[in-house]
Amino acid sequence: MTRTTTWTPTSGTGVWSLLGAAAAEAVSHGSPGWIGLDAQHGFYDDRSVRDTLHAVTGVDVLVRVRSLDAGEIGRALDAGARGVVIPMIESAEAAARAASAVRYPPAGSRSWGPFAPYWGRAEVGVEQANRQVVCGVMVETRLGLDNVEEIAATPGVDMIFVGPYDLALSLGVALDDLVAGGKGELRSVVSACRANNVIPGVYAGSPARARQLAGTGFEVVAARSDRDLLIDGVATLG
């Protein structure tokens, strides 16, 4: 058993936010199960992550950081993120570094410095913070998939979050074929997660794909992005 987080989203269905603080704040009024801020491929930088986490309340927010960088991970958590999603994890060693970066000593190496006091919010103590935080690591390459059992077995890893677009590119297969079942690649991720009490998560991007992936066993699914929800809404105007 590697999961240590107490996190259970109100719903596994979340919204992926690319557009920035105003969009994420608007999305939060729809009460999704969680919101993911994309600081890797979206318009989020350090300041807009802070602005979003200051503005959004009542919804758990995860931040996909740009890389396995302890300073960047700490900044997102200091600003109030419930957890982080760290891209391109390909080994148990990298997963262990991720797990350490999200937790304070003695469980990890995170530096103390939450923003809560600056915003007039209650400060969360070390033990509670270590229990609540979510360490999500992304498996999105052939090497990561080959090592998924070792990654899932790494102490302190709470969630394996699949990036299916990059994984399909790495495997040289069509995205729709991978999502539909492929050679069982995604089921192998779910199996590794279940064997180690780790949350299986995935980016879907559309409601139809989200249903497919939930059927495969993924429990935390980014069903749609704020950009696409905006396009969907405008299309309904006729």
mmCIF file of C-alpha atoms in Angstrom:
data_model
loop_
_atom_site.group_PDB
_atom_site.id
_atom_site.type_symbol
_atom_site.label_atom_id
_atom_site.label_comp_id
_atom_site.label_asym_id
_atom_site.label_seq_id
_atom_site.Cartn_x
_atom_site.Cartn_y
_atom_site.Cartn_z
ATOM 1 C CA MET A 1 0.000 0.000 0.000
ATOM 2 C CA THR A 2 1.625 3.234 -1.109
ATOM 3 C CA ARG A 3 -1.192 5.788 -0.888
ATOM 4 C CA THR A 4 -1.053 8.053 2.142
ATOM 5 C CA THR A 5 -3.517 10.795 1.187
ATOM 6 C CA THR A 6 -6.952 11.075 2.757
ATOM 7 C CA TRP A 7 -8.248 12.794 -0.394
ATOM 8 C CA THR A 8 -11.553 11.586 -1.757
ATOM 9 C CA PRO A 9 -13.041 13.980 -4.333
ATOM 10 C CA THR A 10 -16.772 14.667 -4.176
ATOM 11 C CA SER A 11 -16.834 13.203 -7.680
ATOM 12 C CA GLY A 12 -14.091 11.611 -9.724
ATOM 13 C CA THR A 13 -15.175 13.716 -12.688
ATOM 14 C CA GLY A 14 -13.146 16.890 -12.962
ATOM 15 C CA VAL A 15 -12.513 19.832 -15.278
ATOM 16 C CA TRP A 16 -9.094 20.593 -16.730
ATOM 17 C CA SER A 17 -8.349 24.307 -16.734
ATOM 18 C CA LEU A 18 -6.089 25.782 -19.392
ATOM 19 C CA LEU A 19 -7.258 29.384 -19.674
ATOM 20 C CA GLY A 20 -6.340 30.995 -16.370
ATOM 21 C CA ALA A 21 -7.736 32.190 -13.060
ATOM 22 C CA ALA A 22 -10.996 33.750 -14.299
ATOM 23 C CA ALA A 23 -11.940 30.604 -16.182
ATOM 24 C CA ALA A 24 -11.153 28.316 -13.244
ATOM 25 C CA GLU A 25 -13.141 30.530 -10.876
ATOM 26 C CA ALA A 26 -16.134 30.371 -13.231
ATOM 27 C CA VAL A 27 -15.805 26.596 -13.544
ATOM 28 C CA SER A 28 -15.783 26.246 -9.754
ATOM 29 C CA HIS A 29 -19.367 27.575 -9.592
ATOM 30 C CA GLY A 30 -20.473 24.439 -11.437
ATOM 31 C CA SER A 31 -19.162 22.358 -8.504
ATOM 32 C CA PRO A 32 -17.036 19.820 -10.391
ATOM 33 C CA GLY A 33 -15.472 17.031 -8.374
ATOM 34 C CA TRP A 34 -12.099 18.728 -8.762
ATOM 35 C CA ILE A 35 -10.264 21.182 -11.006
ATOM 36 C CA GLY A 36 -6.858 20.636 -12.563
ATOM 37 C CA LEU A 37 -4.769 23.698 -13.403
ATOM 38 C CA ASP A 38 -2.421 23.043 -16.305
ATOM 39 C CA ALA A 39 0.840 24.890 -15.687
ATOM 40 C CA GLN A 40 2.641 22.676 -18.208
ATOM 41 C CA HIS A 41 0.626 23.177 -21.387
ATOM 42 C CA GLY A 42 -1.951 25.777 -20.305
ATOM 43 C CA PHE A 43 -1.758 29.521 -19.657
ATOM 44 C CA TYR A 44 -0.910 29.143 -15.974
ATOM 45 C CA ASP A 45 2.254 30.603 -14.538
ATOM 46 C CA ASP A 46 3.277 31.039 -10.921
ATOM 47 C CA ARG A 47 1.164 34.161 -10.422
ATOM 48 C CA SER A 48 -2.000 32.846 -12.070
ATOM 49 C CA VAL A 49 -1.768 29.628 -10.056
ATOM 50 C CA ARG A 50 -1.657 31.762 -6.903
ATOM 51 C CA ASP A 51 -4.515 33.953 -8.101
ATOM 52 C CA THR A 52 -6.653 30.912 -8.856
ATOM 53 C CA LEU A 53 -6.000 29.234 -5.528
ATOM 54 C CA HIS A 54 -6.836 32.487 -3.777
ATOM 55 C CA ALA A 55 -10.104 32.869 -5.689
ATOM 56 C CA VAL A 56 -11.401 29.296 -5.816
ATOM 57 C CA THR A 57 -12.917 27.874 -2.643
ATOM 58 C CA GLY A 58 -15.059 24.826 -2.023
ATOM 59 C CA VAL A 59 -13.483 22.754 -4.826
ATOM 60 C CA ASP A 60 -10.295 20.714 -4.587
ATOM 61 C CA VAL A 61 -7.639 21.984 -6.982
ATOM 62 C CA LEU A 62 -4.721 19.996 -8.364
ATOM 63 C CA VAL A 63 -1.893 21.657 -10.281
ATOM 64 C CA ARG A 64 -0.043 19.982 -13.096
ATOM 65 C CA VAL A 65 3.407 21.462 -12.720
ATOM 66 C CA ARG A 66 5.870 21.730 -15.595
ATOM 67 C CA SER A 67 8.357 19.168 -14.328
ATOM 68 C CA LEU A 68 9.682 17.302 -11.324
ATOM 69 C CA ASP A 69 10.982 20.465 -9.694
ATOM 70 C CA ALA A 70 10.755 20.615 -5.902
ATOM 71 C CA GLY A 71 10.623 24.403 -5.852
ATOM 72 C CA GLU A 72 7.741 24.599 -8.309
ATOM 73 C CA ILE A 73 5.883 21.796 -6.544
ATOM 74 C CA GLY A 74 6.294 23.568 -3.212
ATOM 75 C CA ARG A 75 5.044 26.890 -4.624
ATOM 76 C CA ALA A 76 1.823 25.292 -5.883
ATOM 77 C CA LEU A 77 1.203 23.590 -2.552
ATOM 78 C CA ASP A 78 2.103 26.705 -0.552
ATOM 79 C CA ALA A 79 -0.545 28.591 -2.542
ATOM 80 C CA GLY A 80 -3.178 26.082 -1.463
ATOM 81 C CA ALA A 81 -3.326 23.313 -4.064
ATOM 82 C CA ARG A 82 -4.671 20.040 -2.694
ATOM 83 C CA GLY A 83 -2.034 18.250 -4.708
ATOM 84 C CA VAL A 84 0.153 18.202 -7.766
ATOM 85 C CA VAL A 85 0.302 16.157 -10.940
ATOM 86 C CA ILE A 86 3.882 15.707 -12.099
ATOM 87 C CA PRO A 87 4.531 14.904 -15.777
ATOM 88 C CA MET A 88 6.811 12.379 -17.442
ATOM 89 C CA ILE A 89 7.548 10.076 -14.508
ATOM 90 C CA GLU A 90 9.338 7.015 -15.843
ATOM 91 C CA SER A 91 10.902 5.264 -12.854
ATOM 92 C CA ALA A 92 10.427 4.415 -9.204
ATOM 93 C CA GLU A 93 13.364 6.718 -8.396
ATOM 94 C CA ALA A 94 11.609 9.701 -9.995
ATOM 95 C CA ALA A 95 8.347 8.755 -8.269
ATOM 96 C CA ALA A 96 10.146 8.689 -4.915
ATOM 97 C CA ARG A 97 11.540 12.180 -5.548
ATOM 98 C CA ALA A 98 8.007 13.371 -6.315
ATOM 99 C CA ALA A 99 6.607 11.831 -3.126
ATOM 100 C CA SER A 100 9.332 13.488 -1.085
ATOM 101 C CA ALA A 101 8.793 16.912 -2.684
ATOM 102 C CA VAL A 102 5.119 17.095 -1.650
ATOM 103 C CA ARG A 103 5.586 16.268 2.054
ATOM 104 C CA TYR A 104 7.243 17.960 4.980
ATOM 105 C CA PRO A 105 9.954 16.195 7.033
ATOM 106 C CA PRO A 106 10.262 13.573 8.299
ATOM 107 C CA ALA A 107 8.049 12.108 5.565
ATOM 108 C CA GLY A 108 9.616 14.213 2.817
ATOM 109 C CA SER A 109 11.709 17.250 1.983
ATOM 110 C CA ARG A 110 9.153 20.027 1.395
ATOM 111 C CA SER A 111 10.095 23.430 2.791
ATOM 112 C CA TRP A 112 7.695 25.241 5.143
ATOM 113 C CA GLY A 113 6.035 28.404 3.880
ATOM 114 C CA PRO A 114 2.259 28.251 3.251
ATOM 115 C CA PHE A 115 0.469 31.357 1.973
ATOM 116 C CA ALA A 116 -2.626 30.832 4.160
ATOM 117 C CA PRO A 117 -1.665 33.444 6.808
ATOM 118 C CA TYR A 118 -1.265 36.131 4.133
ATOM 119 C CA TRP A 119 -4.821 35.476 2.994
ATOM 120 C CA GLY A 120 -6.375 35.321 6.456
ATOM 121 C CA ARG A 121 -6.931 31.587 6.275
ATOM 122 C CA ALA A 122 -6.212 28.949 8.866
ATOM 123 C CA GLU A 123 -2.778 27.398 8.660
ATOM 124 C CA VAL A 124 -2.651 23.613 8.271
ATOM 125 C CA GLY A 125 -0.096 21.818 10.423
ATOM 126 C CA VAL A 126 2.613 19.520 9.138
ATOM 127 C CA GLU A 127 0.964 16.205 9.972
ATOM 128 C CA GLN A 128 -2.410 17.220 8.540
ATOM 129 C CA ALA A 129 -0.808 18.656 5.416
ATOM 130 C CA ASN A 130 1.121 15.435 4.841
ATOM 131 C CA ARG A 131 -2.062 13.397 5.175
ATOM 132 C CA GLN A 132 -4.149 15.613 2.900
ATOM 133 C CA VAL A 133 -1.743 16.294 0.046
ATOM 134 C CA VAL A 134 -2.067 14.352 -3.197
ATOM 135 C CA CYS A 135 1.056 13.186 -4.987
ATOM 136 C CA GLY A 136 0.000 12.440 -8.557
ATOM 137 C CA VAL A 137 2.599 11.173 -11.017
ATOM 138 C CA MET A 138 2.013 10.943 -14.740
ATOM 139 C CA VAL A 139 2.672 7.814 -16.767
ATOM 140 C CA GLU A 140 2.721 8.929 -20.379
ATOM 141 C CA THR A 141 5.641 7.200 -22.079
ATOM 142 C CA ARG A 142 6.566 3.656 -23.058
ATOM 143 C CA LEU A 143 9.260 3.590 -20.364
ATOM 144 C CA GLY A 144 6.828 4.820 -17.730
ATOM 145 C CA LEU A 145 4.349 2.148 -18.776
ATOM 146 C CA ASP A 146 7.055 -0.532 -18.627
ATOM 147 C CA ASN A 147 7.838 0.569 -15.062
ATOM 148 C CA VAL A 148 4.276 1.243 -13.918
ATOM 149 C CA GLU A 149 4.218 -1.531 -11.311
ATOM 150 C CA GLU A 150 7.362 -0.190 -9.629
ATOM 151 C CA ILE A 151 6.050 3.378 -9.840
ATOM 152 C CA ALA A 152 2.733 2.373 -8.262
ATOM 153 C CA ALA A 153 4.563 0.532 -5.483
ATOM 154 C CA THR A 154 6.611 3.609 -4.545
ATOM 155 C CA PRO A 155 5.744 4.771 -1.005
ATOM 156 C CA GLY A 156 3.987 8.138 -1.007
ATOM 157 C CA VAL A 157 2.593 7.924 -4.531
ATOM 158 C CA ASP A 158 -1.140 8.557 -4.214
ATOM 159 C CA MET A 159 -2.263 8.646 -7.838
ATOM 160 C CA ILE A 160 -0.993 7.593 -11.240
ATOM 161 C CA PHE A 161 -2.444 9.966 -13.793
ATOM 162 C CA VAL A 162 -2.234 8.844 -17.406
ATOM 163 C CA GLY A 163 -1.596 11.329 -20.202
ATOM 164 C CA PRO A 164 -3.133 9.331 -23.073
ATOM 165 C CA TYR A 165 -2.104 11.735 -25.836
ATOM 166 C CA ASP A 166 1.594 11.497 -25.017
ATOM 167 C CA LEU A 167 1.327 7.794 -24.239
ATOM 168 C CA ALA A 168 -0.247 7.110 -27.626
ATOM 169 C CA LEU A 169 2.533 9.111 -29.298
ATOM 170 C CA SER A 170 5.198 7.214 -27.388
ATOM 171 C CA LEU A 171 3.662 3.844 -28.246
ATOM 172 C CA GLY A 172 3.075 4.786 -31.876
ATOM 173 C CA VAL A 173 -0.644 4.028 -31.734
ATOM 174 C CA ALA A 174 -3.811 6.004 -32.404
ATOM 175 C CA LEU A 175 -5.330 7.704 -29.359
ATOM 176 C CA ASP A 176 -8.776 6.210 -29.977
ATOM 177 C CA ASP A 177 -7.291 2.711 -30.264
ATOM 178 C CA LEU A 178 -5.430 3.147 -26.968
ATOM 179 C CA VAL A 179 -8.558 4.385 -25.178
ATOM 180 C CA ALA A 180 -10.684 1.618 -26.684
ATOM 181 C CA GLY A 181 -8.437 -1.037 -25.183
ATOM 182 C CA GLY A 182 -5.409 -1.338 -27.432
ATOM 183 C CA LYS A 183 -3.212 -4.140 -26.150
ATOM 184 C CA GLY A 184 -4.347 -3.655 -22.588
ATOM 185 C CA GLU A 185 -1.936 -0.832 -21.794
ATOM 186 C CA LEU A 186 -4.414 1.251 -19.815
ATOM 187 C CA ARG A 187 -5.790 -1.771 -17.985
ATOM 188 C CA SER A 188 -2.253 -2.560 -16.868
ATOM 189 C CA VAL A 189 -2.057 0.894 -15.257
ATOM 190 C CA VAL A 190 -5.363 0.372 -13.454
ATOM 191 C CA SER A 191 -4.236 -3.086 -12.290
ATOM 192 C CA ALA A 192 -0.953 -1.711 -10.914
ATOM 193 C CA CYS A 193 -2.857 1.022 -9.080
ATOM 194 C CA ARG A 194 -5.352 -1.373 -7.549
ATOM 195 C CA ALA A 195 -2.603 -3.728 -6.410
ATOM 196 C CA ASN A 196 -1.007 -0.865 -4.481
ATOM 197 C CA ASN A 197 -4.093 1.094 -3.314
ATOM 198 C CA VAL A 198 -3.184 3.968 -5.634
ATOM 199 C CA ILE A 199 -5.803 6.125 -7.391
ATOM 200 C CA PRO A 200 -5.941 5.559 -11.177
ATOM 201 C CA GLY A 201 -6.479 8.900 -12.907
ATOM 202 C CA VAL A 202 -6.546 9.999 -16.535
ATOM 203 C CA TYR A 203 -7.157 12.917 -18.860
ATOM 204 C CA ALA A 204 -10.110 12.225 -21.160
ATOM 205 C CA GLY A 205 -10.997 15.509 -22.835
ATOM 206 C CA SER A 206 -14.508 14.566 -23.870
ATOM 207 C CA PRO A 207 -17.535 13.099 -22.071
ATOM 208 C CA ALA A 208 -17.618 10.073 -24.375
ATOM 209 C CA ARG A 209 -13.953 9.287 -23.784
ATOM 210 C CA ALA A 210 -14.443 9.911 -20.064
ATOM 211 C CA ARG A 211 -17.135 7.221 -19.985
ATOM 212 C CA GLN A 212 -14.858 4.815 -21.831
ATOM 213 C CA LEU A 213 -12.001 5.413 -19.439
ATOM 214 C CA ALA A 214 -14.214 5.169 -16.363
ATOM 215 C CA GLY A 215 -15.337 1.808 -17.725
ATOM 216 C CA THR A 216 -11.699 0.755 -17.877
ATOM 217 C CA GLY A 217 -11.424 1.447 -14.155
ATOM 218 C CA PHE A 218 -10.097 4.990 -13.877
ATOM 219 C CA GLU A 219 -11.516 6.681 -10.790
ATOM 220 C CA VAL A 220 -10.373 10.278 -11.333
ATOM 221 C CA VAL A 221 -11.087 11.549 -14.840
ATOM 222 C CA ALA A 222 -10.601 14.984 -16.396
ATOM 223 C CA ALA A 223 -13.707 14.908 -18.564
ATOM 224 C CA ARG A 224 -13.454 18.273 -20.338
ATOM 225 C CA SER A 225 -11.296 21.381 -20.478
ATOM 226 C CA ASP A 226 -12.533 24.889 -19.732
ATOM 227 C CA ARG A 227 -11.661 25.862 -23.310
ATOM 228 C CA ASP A 228 -13.873 23.122 -24.749
ATOM 229 C CA LEU A 229 -16.685 23.844 -22.302
ATOM 230 C CA LEU A 230 -16.651 27.443 -23.484
ATOM 231 C CA ILE A 231 -16.825 26.339 -27.121
ATOM 232 C CA ASP A 232 -19.626 23.898 -26.248
ATOM 233 C CA GLY A 233 -21.597 26.660 -24.564
ATOM 234 C CA VAL A 234 -21.268 29.089 -27.435
ATOM 235 C CA ALA A 235 -22.375 26.374 -29.880
ATOM 236 C CA THR A 236 -25.678 26.016 -28.022
ATOM 237 C CA LEU A 237 -26.593 29.624 -28.823
ATOM 238 C CA GLY A 238 -27.544 28.586 -32.346
#
